[in-house]
Amino acid sequence: LKGSFVILAMSLEEPDKIVAFKRSNPLVIGISKNAHYVASDVSALLPYTKKVIYVEDNQLAVVSQKKVQIYPLKGKRPIKTVVSKIQWNIEQAQKGGFPHFMLKEIHEQPRVVADTVNERIDKRKQEVVFDTINRALDRRMKTINKVFIVSCGTAYHAGLVAKYMVEEYAKIPVEVNVSSEFRYSDPILSQDDLVILITQSGETADTLAALHEAKKKGAMTLAICNVVGSTIAREADVVIYTHAGPEIGVASTKAYLAQLTTLCLLAIYLGRIRGKIKKDHEARLLRVMSTLSKRVTTIVDDCKNVYHCAGRLAKAKNFIYLGRGFNYATALEGALKLKEISYIHAHGYSAGEMKHGPIALVDKHLPVVCIVPDSKTYDKMLSNIQEVKARGGMVIAVATQGDKLIKKYADYKFYIPKVPELMSPILTIVPLQFFAYKIAVLNGCDVDQPRNLAKSVTVE
Ligand code: M6R
């Protein structure tokens, strides 16, 4: 057999036994007192057990009610297995009174940001700490020449933001790639390079293939991953876990905020170990990061304002999202959220590209979502907004609280609290998640399981 797969086989002669084999795709065996389970994802096992065995490629699992034995593909003796404990609990994998997982997950974001930040700050030293980075890895990271970030979908958008963060704080050049292109581009990699793989599931086939390519070429690999024990987390040289808890909704929300927050901490950490950030600067940044959770809460509390706008625009056929710099990724991510759950065409653009083509689309039927927080390109964004208005378009602006000018130009305004520009993507996406959610609900779409999509894309 070629390719990626999991096969479960049963025989009429031994009906109480399942034989399982996998290649490249995930396979987990759940262990409980009275039963054993075979699954592709740990969150499916949460209602039954927290004890799991991760099956590797070229291993054969023989599972019955009483026993689990793992054999090497060529060999008769079972191998010693390691039973791991899932850290998540069953409540985290339930809707908890919300109508949809996606809505619950958006509401969880203040907690997710707080957990991600709090566990990574050494309060006494006012420094970022990663418990999975030991001294040897730390030494290696000090001397890397270039960073490659590789990921797909929402995680790719997190990578686009991380490029700015790492370049700003650590002064290392960063290249961002979509995983599906990475290995086919024959990337020029060496042991002096760091390849960061961002993935919620840790099972995305393209990102896994990119990891293999990076390892083959001798680069150091670091996974930013949400699922403990997943394939990419196990195979990368270093893993930094995001603390988002299980994300069930197919549209990624809280994992994105956890990725952005973790990547910001990583950029600060790299800046310090490479001598680009002074102690007092790091302490100042960490003080701001500690307030992010509260600021996300402010936005979550204001969701009714977003819902009102969604109600007015739910029947629009097309949307354009515009952003620049750190928030170019927010434009892409906002558009992705809308299209994947509401099936409305939405296109994210770098606002500076507007006049190079997309402006031809603007008329009174086109809502244009402009991400325009306080930033060094604020004036440029404002002139984009005026260009849209001059052509009869409708503007929905994500702006900073207290922005008086935006009141004049935008038809609808979603406000975020003031933060340094570099951290603003952690906030600007939140109203756009609510916006996409509400439009999808109003159009009767299946928000948690949109058509044609899977939570983990385990095929290339
Ligand atoms: O598990 P991963 O983070 O590797 O998944 C990457 C993408 O498949 C994922 O972000 C996808 O784009 C989501 N549907 C976006 O909401």
XYZ file of C-alpha atoms and ligand atoms in Angstrom:
476
model
C 0.000 0.000 0.000
C 1.116 3.520 -0.775
C 0.059 6.781 0.889
C -1.395 7.714 4.263
C -4.024 5.612 5.954
C -5.306 3.786 8.988
C -6.705 0.310 8.559
C -8.768 -1.552 11.134
C -9.332 -5.230 10.427
C -11.700 -7.703 12.072
C -12.169 -11.380 11.430
C -15.355 -13.441 11.676
C -13.288 -16.072 13.438
C -12.066 -13.719 16.152
C -14.877 -11.157 16.471
C -13.594 -9.748 19.780
C -10.378 -8.482 18.254
C -9.438 -5.418 16.198
C -6.119 -5.287 14.389
C -5.027 -1.759 13.572
C -2.243 -0.431 11.382
C -1.422 3.082 10.275
C 0.886 5.064 8.058
C 1.281 8.838 8.478
C -2.247 9.223 9.865
C -3.012 9.341 13.604
C -4.066 6.277 15.579
C -4.684 6.270 19.332
C -5.752 3.405 21.564
C -7.863 4.353 24.586
C -7.379 2.250 27.715
C -10.061 1.865 30.365
C -10.860 -0.751 32.960
C -13.536 -2.568 31.021
C -12.869 -1.663 27.423
C -10.343 -0.529 24.888
C -10.997 1.953 22.091
C -9.442 2.720 18.747
C -9.664 6.343 17.576
C -8.021 8.904 15.346
C -8.226 11.774 17.825
C -7.863 11.976 21.593
C -10.877 14.251 22.023
C -13.108 11.422 20.758
C -11.881 9.324 23.681
C -12.523 11.888 26.421
C -16.007 10.547 27.347
C -14.482 7.104 27.968
C -10.929 7.413 29.211
C -7.926 9.665 29.653
C -5.323 6.937 29.208
C -4.000 6.444 25.702
C -1.316 4.719 23.694
C -0.100 6.489 20.546
C 0.582 3.957 17.792
C 3.557 4.730 15.554
C 4.050 3.988 11.863
C 5.032 0.393 11.161
C 3.473 -0.876 14.352
C 0.542 -3.241 14.516
C -1.966 -2.873 17.364
C -3.953 -5.912 18.417
C -6.846 -4.752 20.558
C -9.435 -6.798 22.441
C -11.637 -6.002 25.402
C -9.039 -7.414 27.803
C -5.719 -6.663 26.136
C -3.822 -4.231 23.953
C -0.630 -5.462 22.347
C 1.575 -3.515 19.993
C 3.867 -5.425 17.614
C 6.580 -4.222 15.293
C 5.481 -4.810 11.715
C 8.135 -7.444 11.266
C 8.392 -9.329 14.531
C 6.435 -11.701 16.700
C 7.082 -10.238 20.147
C 4.943 -7.384 21.458
C 6.854 -4.229 22.312
C 6.705 -2.320 25.589
C 4.078 0.369 25.361
C 3.944 3.761 27.007
C 0.560 4.826 28.344
C 0.094 8.611 28.267
C -2.484 10.655 30.134
C -4.704 13.161 28.317
C -4.624 16.456 30.214
C -8.010 17.666 28.954
C -11.283 16.953 30.720
C -14.688 15.979 29.415
C -16.287 19.380 30.209
C -13.828 21.006 27.834
C -15.168 18.819 25.051
C -18.830 19.685 25.704
C -20.839 22.726 24.672
C -21.347 23.915 28.252
C -24.680 25.604 27.553
C -23.623 27.319 24.310
C -25.563 26.478 21.124
C -22.344 25.750 19.223
C -18.780 24.726 20.026
C -17.499 27.608 17.944
C -19.312 30.167 20.104
C -18.130 28.473 23.279
C -14.566 28.484 21.962
C -14.689 32.186 21.068
C -15.900 32.912 24.610
C -13.081 30.822 26.077
C -10.431 33.045 24.540
C -9.795 35.329 27.542
C -8.993 32.212 29.584
C -6.849 30.738 26.793
C -4.772 33.918 26.485
C -4.377 34.143 30.272
C -3.244 30.501 30.564
C -0.796 30.853 27.688
C 0.801 33.967 29.126
C 0.764 33.121 32.846
C 2.454 29.774 32.502
C 5.259 31.230 30.396
C 6.285 34.124 32.617
C 8.837 33.758 35.370
C 7.275 36.310 37.704
C 10.426 36.874 39.764
C 12.747 37.428 36.818
C 10.063 38.964 34.576
C 11.259 36.681 31.767
C 9.657 34.329 29.269
C 10.309 30.670 30.107
C 9.591 27.585 28.043
C 9.888 24.393 30.051
C 10.473 22.319 26.901
C 13.524 24.306 25.790
C 16.609 23.003 27.587
C 20.076 24.536 27.651
C 21.337 22.696 24.566
C 18.344 23.837 22.512
C 18.701 27.308 23.921
C 22.346 27.413 22.768
C 21.359 26.270 19.303
C 18.626 28.872 19.010
C 21.074 31.622 19.871
C 22.968 31.044 16.664
C 20.295 30.325 14.061
C 20.548 32.375 10.880
C 17.054 32.201 9.545
C 13.574 31.125 10.604
C 11.104 29.364 8.323
C 7.489 29.194 9.456
C 5.379 26.499 7.864
C 1.656 25.927 8.398
C -1.796 25.798 6.769
C -5.067 27.736 6.959
C -5.546 29.646 10.176
C -2.170 28.462 11.477
C -0.583 29.967 8.337
C -2.161 33.298 9.230
C -0.627 33.020 12.699
C 2.692 32.469 10.923
C 2.276 35.695 8.931
C 1.893 37.638 12.164
C 4.793 35.767 13.780
C 7.127 36.868 10.978
C 6.668 40.485 12.068
C 7.047 39.556 15.731
C 10.272 37.567 15.324
C 11.821 40.102 12.956
C 10.932 42.965 15.266
C 12.055 41.443 18.575
C 14.752 38.937 17.614
C 15.989 40.557 14.376
C 16.152 37.222 12.563
C 14.897 37.070 8.961
C 11.753 34.982 8.672
C 10.167 33.292 5.668
C 6.562 32.081 5.895
C 5.358 29.203 3.736
C 2.163 27.251 3.315
C 2.967 23.655 4.176
C 1.605 22.247 0.921
C 4.207 24.216 -1.069
C 7.151 23.922 1.290
C 8.684 20.611 0.383
C 7.966 20.972 -3.308
C 9.891 24.245 -3.329
C 13.074 22.354 -2.430
C 13.767 24.830 0.394
C 17.341 25.873 1.022
C 17.816 24.714 4.599
C 20.789 23.963 6.808
C 21.460 23.148 10.441
C 21.701 26.876 11.123
C 18.020 27.325 10.327
C 15.000 26.951 12.569
C 11.776 25.624 11.055
C 8.666 26.435 13.104
C 5.631 24.271 12.348
C 2.373 25.762 13.619
C -0.531 23.359 13.932
C -3.549 23.039 16.182
C -4.103 19.337 15.582
C -0.500 18.256 15.144
C -1.748 15.871 12.449
C -2.017 18.009 9.311
C -0.483 15.905 6.538
C 1.111 18.788 4.616
C 2.687 20.207 7.767
C 3.938 16.754 8.740
C 5.516 16.360 5.291
C 7.154 19.781 5.729
C 8.530 18.660 9.090
C 10.058 15.580 7.454
C 11.616 17.751 4.749
C 13.132 20.091 7.346
C 14.549 17.201 9.360
C 15.952 15.551 6.264
C 17.854 18.746 5.511
C 19.208 19.028 9.061
C 17.314 22.126 10.231
C 16.197 22.470 13.823
C 12.431 21.945 14.104
C 10.024 23.476 16.608
C 6.317 22.679 16.739
C 3.725 25.094 18.120
C 0.956 22.620 18.721
C -2.275 22.256 20.668
C -2.681 18.494 20.904
C -0.329 16.822 23.335
C 1.155 13.623 21.936
C 0.105 14.327 18.350
C 2.396 13.191 15.535
C 4.020 16.555 14.821
C 4.486 17.231 18.547
C 6.229 13.874 18.914
C 8.447 14.186 15.879
C 9.690 17.795 16.132
C 12.950 18.513 17.997
C 11.119 20.857 20.354
C 7.444 21.374 21.044
C 5.759 24.341 22.663
C 2.165 23.539 23.472
C -0.580 26.106 23.148
C -3.007 25.926 26.059
C -6.258 26.227 24.152
C -7.845 22.978 25.337
C -9.737 20.799 22.852
C -10.982 22.763 19.839
C -14.009 20.968 18.428
C -15.477 23.551 16.020
C -13.990 23.061 12.573
C -13.379 26.799 12.250
C -10.343 27.540 14.353
C -10.770 30.387 16.849
C -9.237 29.917 20.281
C -6.316 27.930 18.876
C -5.451 30.960 16.712
C -5.335 33.295 19.702
C -3.257 30.757 21.605
C -0.859 30.489 18.637
C -0.481 34.262 18.327
C 0.106 34.675 22.050
C 2.646 31.834 22.171
C 4.462 33.147 19.097
C 4.683 36.610 20.605
C 6.267 35.107 23.729
C 8.631 33.072 21.557
C 9.690 36.187 19.654
C 10.421 37.989 22.938
C 12.351 34.962 24.191
C 14.440 34.764 21.008
C 15.061 38.497 21.261
C 16.407 38.121 24.780
C 18.672 35.115 24.242
C 20.135 36.794 21.166
C 20.735 40.035 23.039
C 18.268 42.120 21.014
C 15.875 42.850 23.863
C 17.030 44.368 27.143
C 15.709 43.109 30.482
C 13.566 46.158 31.209
C 12.084 46.072 27.697
C 11.125 42.408 28.162
C 9.544 43.201 31.537
C 7.531 46.022 29.954
C 6.316 43.803 27.130
C 5.320 41.064 29.541
C 3.343 43.520 31.614
C 1.326 44.395 28.512
C 0.909 40.738 27.618
C -0.486 40.059 31.082
C -3.312 42.513 30.362
C -4.301 40.954 27.020
C -6.765 38.504 28.496
C -8.785 41.346 30.064
C -8.766 43.203 26.781
C -10.129 40.168 24.953
C -12.906 40.031 27.557
C -13.862 43.636 26.734
C -14.328 42.642 23.079
C -16.257 39.477 23.937
C -18.584 41.560 26.133
C -19.309 43.845 23.179
C -20.458 41.087 20.814
C -24.031 42.452 20.574
C -22.763 45.416 18.572
C -21.150 42.960 16.127
C -24.322 40.866 15.953
C -26.337 43.945 15.051
C -24.090 44.598 12.049
C -24.109 40.890 11.075
C -27.910 41.029 11.055
C -27.813 43.858 8.516
C -25.280 42.204 6.216
C -26.140 38.514 6.446
C -27.540 38.440 2.910
C -24.560 40.050 1.175
C -23.032 37.847 -1.514
C -19.418 39.010 -1.363
C -17.128 40.610 1.195
C -13.680 42.134 0.982
C -11.394 42.291 4.030
C -8.534 44.783 4.042
C -5.593 45.015 6.419
C -1.935 45.960 6.444
C 1.255 44.924 8.214
C 0.488 42.946 11.362
C -3.174 42.997 10.453
C -2.882 41.810 6.877
C -3.177 38.346 8.410
C -6.320 39.483 10.257
C -7.887 40.358 6.897
C -7.067 36.873 5.572
C -8.238 35.156 8.751
C -11.442 37.204 9.017
C -12.300 36.322 5.417
C -11.459 32.653 5.960
C -13.752 32.493 9.005
C -16.649 33.966 7.065
C -16.286 31.839 3.952
C -15.705 28.518 5.673
C -18.776 28.619 7.899
C -21.256 30.761 5.940
C -20.248 29.812 2.353
C -20.274 33.508 1.453
C -17.444 34.539 -0.789
C -14.957 36.636 1.181
C -11.542 37.743 0.042
C -8.749 39.083 2.229
C -6.351 41.595 0.674
C -3.385 43.600 1.694
C -4.971 47.073 1.704
C -2.129 48.548 -0.348
C -3.086 46.199 -3.183
C -6.609 47.594 -3.318
C -5.903 50.048 -6.112
C -4.122 47.360 -8.135
C -7.333 45.545 -8.982
C -9.873 44.790 -6.235
C -11.163 48.368 -6.182
C -12.961 47.537 -9.434
C -15.352 45.403 -7.378
C -16.502 48.211 -5.089
C -20.106 49.359 -5.427
C -23.010 49.821 -3.053
C -23.516 46.072 -2.719
C -20.003 45.343 -1.479
C -19.291 45.389 2.264
C -15.598 46.066 2.904
C -14.229 45.063 6.302
C -11.261 47.290 7.155
C -8.901 46.415 9.981
C -7.679 49.807 11.041
C -6.260 49.833 14.584
C -3.801 52.397 15.816
C -0.683 51.650 13.746
C 2.024 53.142 11.586
C -0.137 52.590 8.519
C -3.300 54.068 10.066
C -3.409 57.017 7.649
C -2.956 54.734 4.657
C -5.817 52.554 5.832
C -7.951 55.627 6.287
C -7.354 56.661 2.700
C -8.340 53.156 1.550
C -11.563 53.582 3.490
C -12.215 56.937 1.809
C -11.625 55.325 -1.582
C -14.242 52.686 -0.786
C -16.731 55.281 0.443
C -16.185 57.462 -2.618
C -17.342 54.523 -4.752
C -20.471 53.855 -2.728
C -19.087 50.852 -0.816
C -20.028 50.044 2.747
C -17.295 50.063 5.397
C -17.143 47.927 8.517
C -14.143 49.033 10.560
C -12.239 47.284 13.321
C -10.646 50.234 15.099
C -9.133 51.299 18.392
C -11.395 52.614 21.155
C -11.440 56.397 21.146
C -10.751 56.703 17.404
C -12.848 59.739 16.473
C -11.998 59.882 12.779
C -13.272 56.404 12.067
C -16.733 57.412 13.290
C -16.907 59.787 10.374
C -16.068 57.307 7.643
C -17.197 53.845 8.678
C -20.788 52.597 8.497
C -20.223 50.052 11.273
C -17.506 50.114 13.921
C -16.110 47.319 16.089
C -13.713 48.606 18.735
C -10.699 46.993 20.363
C -8.804 48.329 23.391
C -5.506 50.092 22.699
C -2.430 47.834 22.611
C 0.969 48.024 20.875
C 0.516 47.427 17.152
C 2.453 44.176 17.291
C -0.048 42.633 19.703
C -3.128 44.042 17.999
C -3.826 40.924 15.845
C -4.593 39.079 19.099
C -7.552 41.445 19.516
C -8.645 42.523 16.025
C -9.695 39.024 14.969
C -12.126 38.530 17.866
C -15.007 40.737 16.583
C -14.547 39.158 13.161
C -15.001 35.680 14.630
C -18.319 36.801 16.164
C -19.249 38.435 12.869
C -18.649 35.258 10.839
C -20.404 33.152 13.460
C -23.550 35.285 13.514
C -23.809 35.526 9.728
C -23.487 31.742 9.429
C -26.175 31.167 12.076
C -28.527 33.665 10.412
C -28.073 31.813 7.134
C -28.898 28.486 8.773
C -25.442 26.976 8.255
C -23.941 24.162 10.273
C -21.404 26.282 12.125
C -19.469 23.516 13.860
C -19.276 21.142 10.935
C -19.283 23.141 7.713
C -19.698 21.193 4.511
C -16.632 19.659 2.850
C -14.312 20.391 5.771
C -12.620 18.215 8.376
C -11.093 19.285 11.679
C -7.756 17.598 10.948
C -6.691 17.469 7.334
C -4.741 14.228 7.320
C -4.523 13.901 3.546
C -2.163 15.904 1.336
O -4.541 21.509 12.715
P -3.898 22.595 11.904
O -3.702 23.840 12.665
O -2.605 22.152 11.266
O -4.922 22.891 10.755
C -4.633 23.815 9.737
C -5.865 24.141 8.926
O -6.392 22.983 8.352
C -6.944 24.831 9.770
O -6.471 25.986 10.369
C -8.150 25.180 8.875
O -7.798 26.158 7.942
C -9.346 25.640 9.709
N -10.557 25.128 9.155
C -9.467 27.118 9.775
O -10.543 27.537 10.533
